C-alpha cells in the first residue's frame, strides 16, 4: 500500500542549532516587514506637517499595502517554481531598496513611491517565512513555530510605534525607514548561510524557459491594475472628488473590467499550468471561507493602528512617544493572543476554537472603540484596545492553518500566499475606505466652522494642526471635537468587519491537524486528511463532509 501524500513530504528537520538560527533569521525578516507597517503610526502627524498634507495619510500606508497585496499570488508561483531561499533573499533586497528611497524622499510623492517598492519586496517576506517553516517542520508541530513567527510580527507592531516616536524625538522621521538597512543586512546573512530547503524534483528538472511559461503574467497585470484602480477610487471618492464624479465612476468601472479579465484568465484552458489560482484552491469552499475570515479579522486592525495615534496626538495633545505608549495595549494584546492561540491550536489540533474566540473578542473590542470621545478616560481607551487586540491575535494565524491542513501538499505554497494576499488586500482596501470616511466626515463637520473663503477646500487637505490653528478661537474646541468624531467614525469599519468574520469562524469545517505518517507507522487509523485507494495505490486529500475527488485530485462537495 502506497504511503499517503501529505504536507510532510520532503521535510528534513534540521538539528536544533541550525533550526534556531533559521527561526532567528525568518523572525527578523518578519519583524522588519511588520515594523514597517506600524513604525509610521506615530510619525504620520509629523510627516504630514513637513509635507503640509492630511490627504496623503492613507497613501503612505496604502502604497505599501497595495504592492504587498497585488503581487502575492505572482510571488506564490515564483515560490512554487524557483528555490524558496533565492526568491526570499531577493525579496528582502527589494524591501531594502524601498526603505532607502523612503529614507531620502524629498516629497510626499517620493515617499509614496518608496513605500510601494518596499511593499513589493515585503510581499514575499511573510509568505516566504511560512513556506520555509513548512519545508522544515512537520504539520503536527508547525502551529507552535508559526505562533512564534506571528509573535515576532506582533512584537514588531509593538516596537514600531515606540521606535518611531523615539526616532522623532532624537532625530528625523527618515530614520524610521533607514533603520531597516542594517537590520536587513543581518537578515540576509542569516538566511543566506542557514536556510536550506528541499527542491521539488519535478520543478528542478524544468528549464528557465519552461518555468517562465508557467508564470501567469497577464493574470498578474490584470489583478494589479484592478487593485490600483479600486484603491484610487476609494482613496479619492468623497474627499478629493465627489462619489458621483466621472473620474471615480471610471476607476470603479475599469477596476471591475480588469477583475473580470483576471477571472477569465483563471477559467480558460489555454493558460494551463500558468493559472495563478490552482483548481484545488479555487474549488475548496473551506479555503474561501478561510480567506473571508482573514479579510474580516485583519482589515479593521490597520484602521485602528493608523487613526488611533492621530487621535492621541492631534485630539488629545499627546507627544509621539506618548501616543506610541497609548497604542501598546492593542498590539500587545495581539502578540499575547497569537502565542496563546498557537498553543491552543497545537494542543487541540483544531484551528476552529481560536477562530471563534477571535471573532467574539474582536466584535466586543471594536464596538467599544466606537464609543470613545474626547472626554473618554485613558483607562477605558486602554481596555478597549486590549480586548480588540486579543481578538485579532486569536484569529490572525488560523486561516493559514486551514489551507495547510486541507490543501494537497503541492498547492500549500499558493494557499499560504492566497491567505497572505487577502490579509494585506483587506488592510489596503479598508484603510482606503477609512481614509475616505475620515476626509468626508471632516469636510462635512469643519466646513461650516471655517471663515468663508475660496481657500476653504484646500485648507481642509492640510495637516490637522494647521487646520485647527486656522480656526477662529471660539471655534477651536468645537473643531477639535469634530475631528475626534471624524476619526472615531473610521472604527465602524473595524466593527463591521469583525461582525462579518462570524461567517468564516462558524462555517469552516473541523478537521484535525495531524501527522498521517506518524499515525500510519504506529498502526493507528489514518488521518481524516488522507484517503487511500487500495486498488490504485493512490491517495487524495479527504475532508469530512461527504467529499470525493474529481479527475484532478481536487476535493469537490457532493
Coordinates of C-alpha atoms in Angstrom, one line a residue, residues 88-427:
X88 CA 13.2 35.0 -0.3
X89 CA 16.6 36.8 -0.4
X90 CA 15.7 38.8 -3.5
X91 CA 12.5 39.9 -1.7
X92 CA 14.5 41.2 1.3
X93 CA 16.9 43.1 -1.1
X94 CA 13.9 44.8 -2.8
X95 CA 12.5 45.7 0.6
X96 CA 15.8 47.3 1.5
X97 CA 15.9 49.4 -1.7
X98 CA 12.4 50.7 -1.0
X99 CA 13.5 51.6 2.5
X100 CA 16.4 53.6 1.1
X101 CA 14.1 55.5 -1.2
X102 CA 11.8 56.4 1.7
X103 CA 14.8 57.5 3.8
X104 CA 15.8 60.0 1.2
X105 CA 12.3 61.1 -0.1
X106 CA 12.2 64.8 -0.8
X107 CA 8.4 64.9 -1.3
X108 CA 5.2 63.1 -0.3
X109 CA 5.1 61.5 -3.8
X110 CA 8.6 60.2 -3.5
X111 CA 7.7 58.7 -0.1
X112 CA 4.7 57.0 -1.6
X113 CA 6.9 55.5 -4.4
X114 CA 9.4 54.3 -1.8
X115 CA 6.7 52.7 0.2
X116 CA 5.4 50.9 -3.0
X117 CA 8.9 49.5 -3.7
X118 CA 9.2 48.3 -0.1
X119 CA 5.8 46.6 -0.3
X120 CA 6.9 44.9 -3.5
X121 CA 9.7 43.2 -1.5
X122 CA 7.7 42.6 1.6
X123 CA 5.1 40.8 -0.5
X124 CA 7.3 37.8 -0.4
X125 CA 8.7 38.0 3.1
X126 CA 5.8 36.8 5.3
X127 CA 4.5 34.1 3.0
X128 CA 8.1 33.0 2.3
X129 CA 8.8 32.7 6.0
X130 CA 5.7 30.5 6.4
X131 CA 6.9 28.3 3.4
X132 CA 10.3 27.9 4.9
X133 CA 8.8 26.5 8.0
X134 CA 6.5 24.2 6.0
X135 CA 9.7 22.7 4.5
X136 CA 11.4 22.2 7.8
X137 CA 8.7 21.5 10.4
X138 CA 6.1 18.7 10.3
X139 CA 2.5 19.8 10.2
X140 CA 1.6 18.5 13.6
X141 CA 4.3 20.7 15.2
X142 CA 4.0 23.7 13.0
X143 CA 1.4 25.7 14.8
X144 CA 3.7 26.4 17.7
X145 CA 6.5 27.7 15.4
X146 CA 4.1 29.7 13.3
X147 CA 2.9 31.2 16.6
X148 CA 6.4 32.3 17.4
X149 CA 6.7 33.9 14.0
X150 CA 3.3 35.6 14.4
X151 CA 4.5 36.8 17.8
X152 CA 7.6 38.3 16.1
X153 CA 5.3 40.1 13.7
X154 CA 3.3 41.4 16.7
X155 CA 6.4 42.4 18.6
X156 CA 7.4 44.5 15.6
X157 CA 3.9 46.1 15.8
X158 CA 4.6 47.0 19.4
X159 CA 8.1 48.2 18.9
X160 CA 7.3 50.1 15.7
X161 CA 5.3 53.0 17.2
X162 CA 7.7 53.3 20.1
X163 CA 10.8 53.2 17.9
X164 CA 9.2 55.7 15.5
X165 CA 8.4 58.0 18.4
X166 CA 11.9 57.7 19.8
X167 CA 13.5 58.4 16.4
X168 CA 11.3 61.5 16.1
X169 CA 12.4 62.9 19.5
X170 CA 16.1 62.3 18.8
X171 CA 16.4 62.6 15.0
X172 CA 14.3 62.8 11.9
X173 CA 11.4 60.7 10.8
X174 CA 13.5 59.5 7.9
X175 CA 15.4 57.1 10.1
X176 CA 12.1 55.3 10.6
X177 CA 13.0 53.7 7.3
X178 CA 16.7 54.0 7.5
X179 CA 16.8 51.6 10.4
X180 CA 15.7 48.8 8.1
X181 CA 19.0 48.9 6.2
X182 CA 21.4 47.5 8.9
X183 CA 18.8 45.1 10.3
X184 CA 18.0 43.9 6.8
X185 CA 21.7 43.1 6.2
X186 CA 21.8 40.9 9.2
X187 CA 18.7 39.1 7.9
X188 CA 20.3 38.4 4.6
X189 CA 23.4 37.0 6.2
X190 CA 21.5 34.6 8.5
X191 CA 19.2 33.4 5.7
X192 CA 22.0 33.0 3.2
X193 CA 24.1 30.7 5.4
X194 CA 21.5 28.8 7.4
X195 CA 18.3 28.4 5.3
X196 CA 18.3 25.3 3.2
X197 CA 15.1 24.0 1.8
X198 CA 14.4 20.9 -0.4
X199 CA 13.5 21.5 -4.0
X200 CA 10.7 19.5 -5.7
X201 CA 12.5 17.2 -8.3
X202 CA 9.7 17.7 -10.8
X203 CA 10.3 21.5 -10.7
X204 CA 14.1 21.2 -10.6
X205 CA 14.1 19.4 -13.9
X206 CA 12.3 22.3 -15.7
X207 CA 14.4 24.8 -17.7
X208 CA 14.2 28.5 -17.1
X209 CA 12.0 29.0 -20.2
X210 CA 9.6 26.3 -19.1
X211 CA 9.3 27.9 -15.7
X212 CA 8.8 31.3 -17.2
X213 CA 5.9 29.9 -19.3
X214 CA 4.2 28.8 -16.1
X215 CA 4.1 32.4 -14.7
X216 CA 0.7 34.0 -15.2
X217 CA 1.9 37.4 -16.4
X218 CA -1.4 38.5 -17.9
X219 CA -3.3 37.5 -14.8
X220 CA -0.8 39.4 -12.6
X221 CA -1.2 42.6 -14.8
X222 CA -5.0 42.4 -14.7
X223 CA -5.1 41.8 -10.9
X224 CA -2.6 44.6 -10.1
X225 CA -4.3 47.1 -12.4
X226 CA -7.7 46.2 -10.9
X227 CA -6.4 46.8 -7.3
X228 CA -4.7 50.1 -8.2
X229 CA -7.9 51.5 -9.8
X230 CA -10.0 50.3 -6.9
X231 CA -7.8 51.9 -4.3
X232 CA -7.5 55.1 -6.2
X233 CA -11.3 55.3 -6.4
X234 CA -11.7 54.5 -2.6
X235 CA -8.9 57.0 -1.7
X236 CA -10.3 59.9 -3.8
X237 CA -14.0 59.3 -3.5
X238 CA -15.9 61.5 -1.1
X239 CA -12.7 63.5 -0.3
X240 CA -10.8 64.8 -3.3
X241 CA -13.7 64.2 -5.7
X242 CA -17.5 63.5 -5.1
X243 CA -18.5 59.9 -5.4
X244 CA -20.6 60.9 -8.5
X245 CA -17.5 62.4 -10.2
X246 CA -16.7 60.8 -13.6
X247 CA -13.2 60.0 -12.5
X248 CA -14.4 57.9 -9.6
X249 CA -17.0 56.1 -11.6
X250 CA -14.5 55.4 -14.4
X251 CA -12.0 54.0 -11.9
X252 CA -14.6 51.6 -10.4
X253 CA -15.6 50.5 -13.9
X254 CA -12.0 49.9 -15.1
X255 CA -11.3 48.0 -11.8
X256 CA -14.3 45.8 -12.4
X257 CA -13.4 45.1 -16.0
X258 CA -9.8 44.2 -15.1
X259 CA -11.1 42.0 -12.3
X260 CA -13.3 40.1 -14.8
X261 CA -10.4 39.8 -17.2
X262 CA -8.3 38.3 -14.3
X263 CA -11.0 35.8 -13.5
X264 CA -11.4 34.9 -17.2
X265 CA -7.6 34.1 -17.5
X266 CA -8.1 31.7 -14.5
X267 CA -11.0 29.9 -16.0
X268 CA -9.8 29.5 -19.6
X269 CA -7.9 26.4 -20.5
X270 CA -5.2 28.0 -22.7
X271 CA -3.3 29.2 -19.6
X272 CA -2.8 25.6 -18.4
X273 CA -0.3 25.4 -15.6
X274 CA 0.3 29.1 -15.7
X275 CA -3.0 29.6 -14.0
X276 CA -2.3 31.6 -10.8
X277 CA -5.0 30.0 -8.7
X278 CA -4.8 26.2 -8.7
X279 CA -8.1 24.3 -9.1
X280 CA -7.8 22.7 -5.7
X281 CA -7.8 26.1 -4.1
X282 CA -10.5 27.6 -6.4
X283 CA -12.9 24.8 -5.7
X284 CA -12.4 24.5 -2.0
X285 CA -15.3 26.0 -0.1
X286 CA -13.3 26.0 3.2
X287 CA -10.3 27.8 1.7
X288 CA -12.6 30.6 0.5
X289 CA -14.2 30.7 3.9
X290 CA -10.8 30.9 5.5
X291 CA -9.9 33.7 3.1
X292 CA -13.2 35.5 4.0
X293 CA -12.3 35.2 7.7
X294 CA -8.8 36.5 7.1
X295 CA -10.2 39.6 5.3
X296 CA -12.6 40.3 8.1
X297 CA -10.3 39.7 11.1
X298 CA -7.4 41.6 9.6
X299 CA -8.8 44.6 7.8
X300 CA -10.0 46.5 10.9
X301 CA -6.8 46.4 12.9
X302 CA -4.9 48.5 10.4
X303 CA -7.6 51.2 10.5
X304 CA -7.1 51.4 14.3
X305 CA -3.3 51.4 14.1
X306 CA -3.4 54.2 11.6
X307 CA -6.0 56.5 13.2
X308 CA -5.5 56.0 16.9
X309 CA -2.1 57.7 17.1
X310 CA -3.6 60.6 15.1
X311 CA -6.4 60.8 17.6
X312 CA -4.0 60.7 20.5
X313 CA -1.7 63.4 19.1
X314 CA -4.0 65.8 17.3
X315 CA -7.1 65.5 19.5
X316 CA -5.7 64.5 22.9
X317 CA -2.5 66.5 22.5
X318 CA -0.1 63.6 23.3
X319 CA 3.5 63.6 22.1
X320 CA 4.6 61.0 19.5
X321 CA 6.2 58.9 22.3
X322 CA 3.1 59.1 24.5
X323 CA 0.9 58.1 21.6
X324 CA 3.1 55.1 21.0
X325 CA 2.6 54.1 24.6
X326 CA -1.1 54.5 24.3
X327 CA -1.1 52.2 21.3
X328 CA 0.7 49.4 23.2
X329 CA -2.5 47.6 24.5
X330 CA -3.7 47.0 21.0
X331 CA -0.5 45.4 19.7
X332 CA 0.4 43.8 23.0
X333 CA -3.0 42.1 23.1
X334 CA -2.3 40.8 19.6
X335 CA 1.1 39.4 20.5
X336 CA -0.1 37.6 23.7
X337 CA -3.2 36.2 22.0
X338 CA -1.1 35.0 19.0
X339 CA 1.1 32.9 21.3
X340 CA -1.9 31.6 23.2
X341 CA -3.8 30.8 20.0
X342 CA -0.8 28.8 18.7
X343 CA -0.7 26.8 21.9
X344 CA -4.4 26.1 21.8
X345 CA -4.2 25.0 18.2
X346 CA -1.2 22.8 18.8
X347 CA -2.9 21.2 21.9
X348 CA -6.4 20.6 20.5
X349 CA -5.2 20.0 16.8
X350 CA -8.1 22.2 15.6
X351 CA -8.0 25.7 14.3
X352 CA -11.7 26.4 14.8
X353 CA -11.8 27.3 18.6
X354 CA -9.3 30.1 18.2
X355 CA -11.2 31.5 15.2
X356 CA -14.4 31.6 17.2
X357 CA -12.7 33.3 20.2
X358 CA -11.1 35.8 17.8
X359 CA -14.5 36.8 16.4
X360 CA -16.1 37.2 19.8
X361 CA -13.4 39.4 21.2
X362 CA -12.8 41.5 18.1
X363 CA -16.5 42.3 17.8
X364 CA -16.5 43.3 21.5
X365 CA -13.3 45.4 21.3
X366 CA -14.2 47.2 18.0
X367 CA -17.7 48.0 19.3
X368 CA -16.2 49.6 22.4
X369 CA -13.7 51.6 20.3
X370 CA -16.6 53.3 18.5
X371 CA -17.9 54.7 21.8
X372 CA -14.9 56.7 22.8
X373 CA -14.9 60.5 22.5
X374 CA -12.7 63.4 23.5
X375 CA -13.7 63.0 27.2
X376 CA -13.3 59.2 27.5
X377 CA -10.8 58.2 30.3
X378 CA -7.4 56.8 29.4
X379 CA -8.2 53.6 31.3
X380 CA -11.2 52.9 29.1
X381 CA -9.3 53.5 25.9
X382 CA -6.6 51.2 27.1
X383 CA -9.1 48.4 28.0
X384 CA -11.0 48.7 24.7
X385 CA -7.8 48.4 22.7
X386 CA -6.7 45.4 24.7
X387 CA -9.9 43.5 24.0
X388 CA -9.7 44.3 20.3
X389 CA -6.0 43.2 20.2
X390 CA -6.8 39.9 21.8
X391 CA -9.5 39.2 19.2
X392 CA -7.2 40.0 16.3
X393 CA -4.4 37.9 17.8
X394 CA -6.6 34.8 18.3
X395 CA -7.8 34.9 14.7
X396 CA -4.9 36.1 12.7
X397 CA -2.9 32.9 12.2
X398 CA -5.8 30.4 11.9
X399 CA -6.6 30.8 8.1
X400 CA -3.1 29.8 7.3
X401 CA -3.5 26.6 9.3
X402 CA -6.7 25.9 7.4
X403 CA -5.1 25.8 4.0
X404 CA -2.1 23.9 5.2
X405 CA -4.4 21.2 6.6
X406 CA -6.9 21.0 3.7
X407 CA -4.9 21.6 0.5
X408 CA -2.7 19.0 -1.3
X409 CA 1.0 19.4 -0.5
X410 CA 1.8 20.8 -3.9
X411 CA -0.7 23.6 -3.5
X412 CA 0.1 24.7 0.0
X413 CA 2.5 27.4 -1.2
X414 CA -0.3 29.0 -3.2
X415 CA -2.7 28.5 -0.4
X416 CA -0.5 30.3 2.1
X417 CA 0.2 33.0 -0.4
X418 CA -3.6 33.4 -1.0
X419 CA -4.2 33.9 2.7
X420 CA -1.4 36.4 3.0
X421 CA -2.8 38.2 -0.1
X422 CA -6.3 38.6 1.2
X423 CA -5.0 39.7 4.6
X424 CA -2.9 42.5 3.1
X425 CA -5.5 43.3 0.4
X426 CA -8.1 43.7 3.2
X427 CA -5.8 46.1 5.0

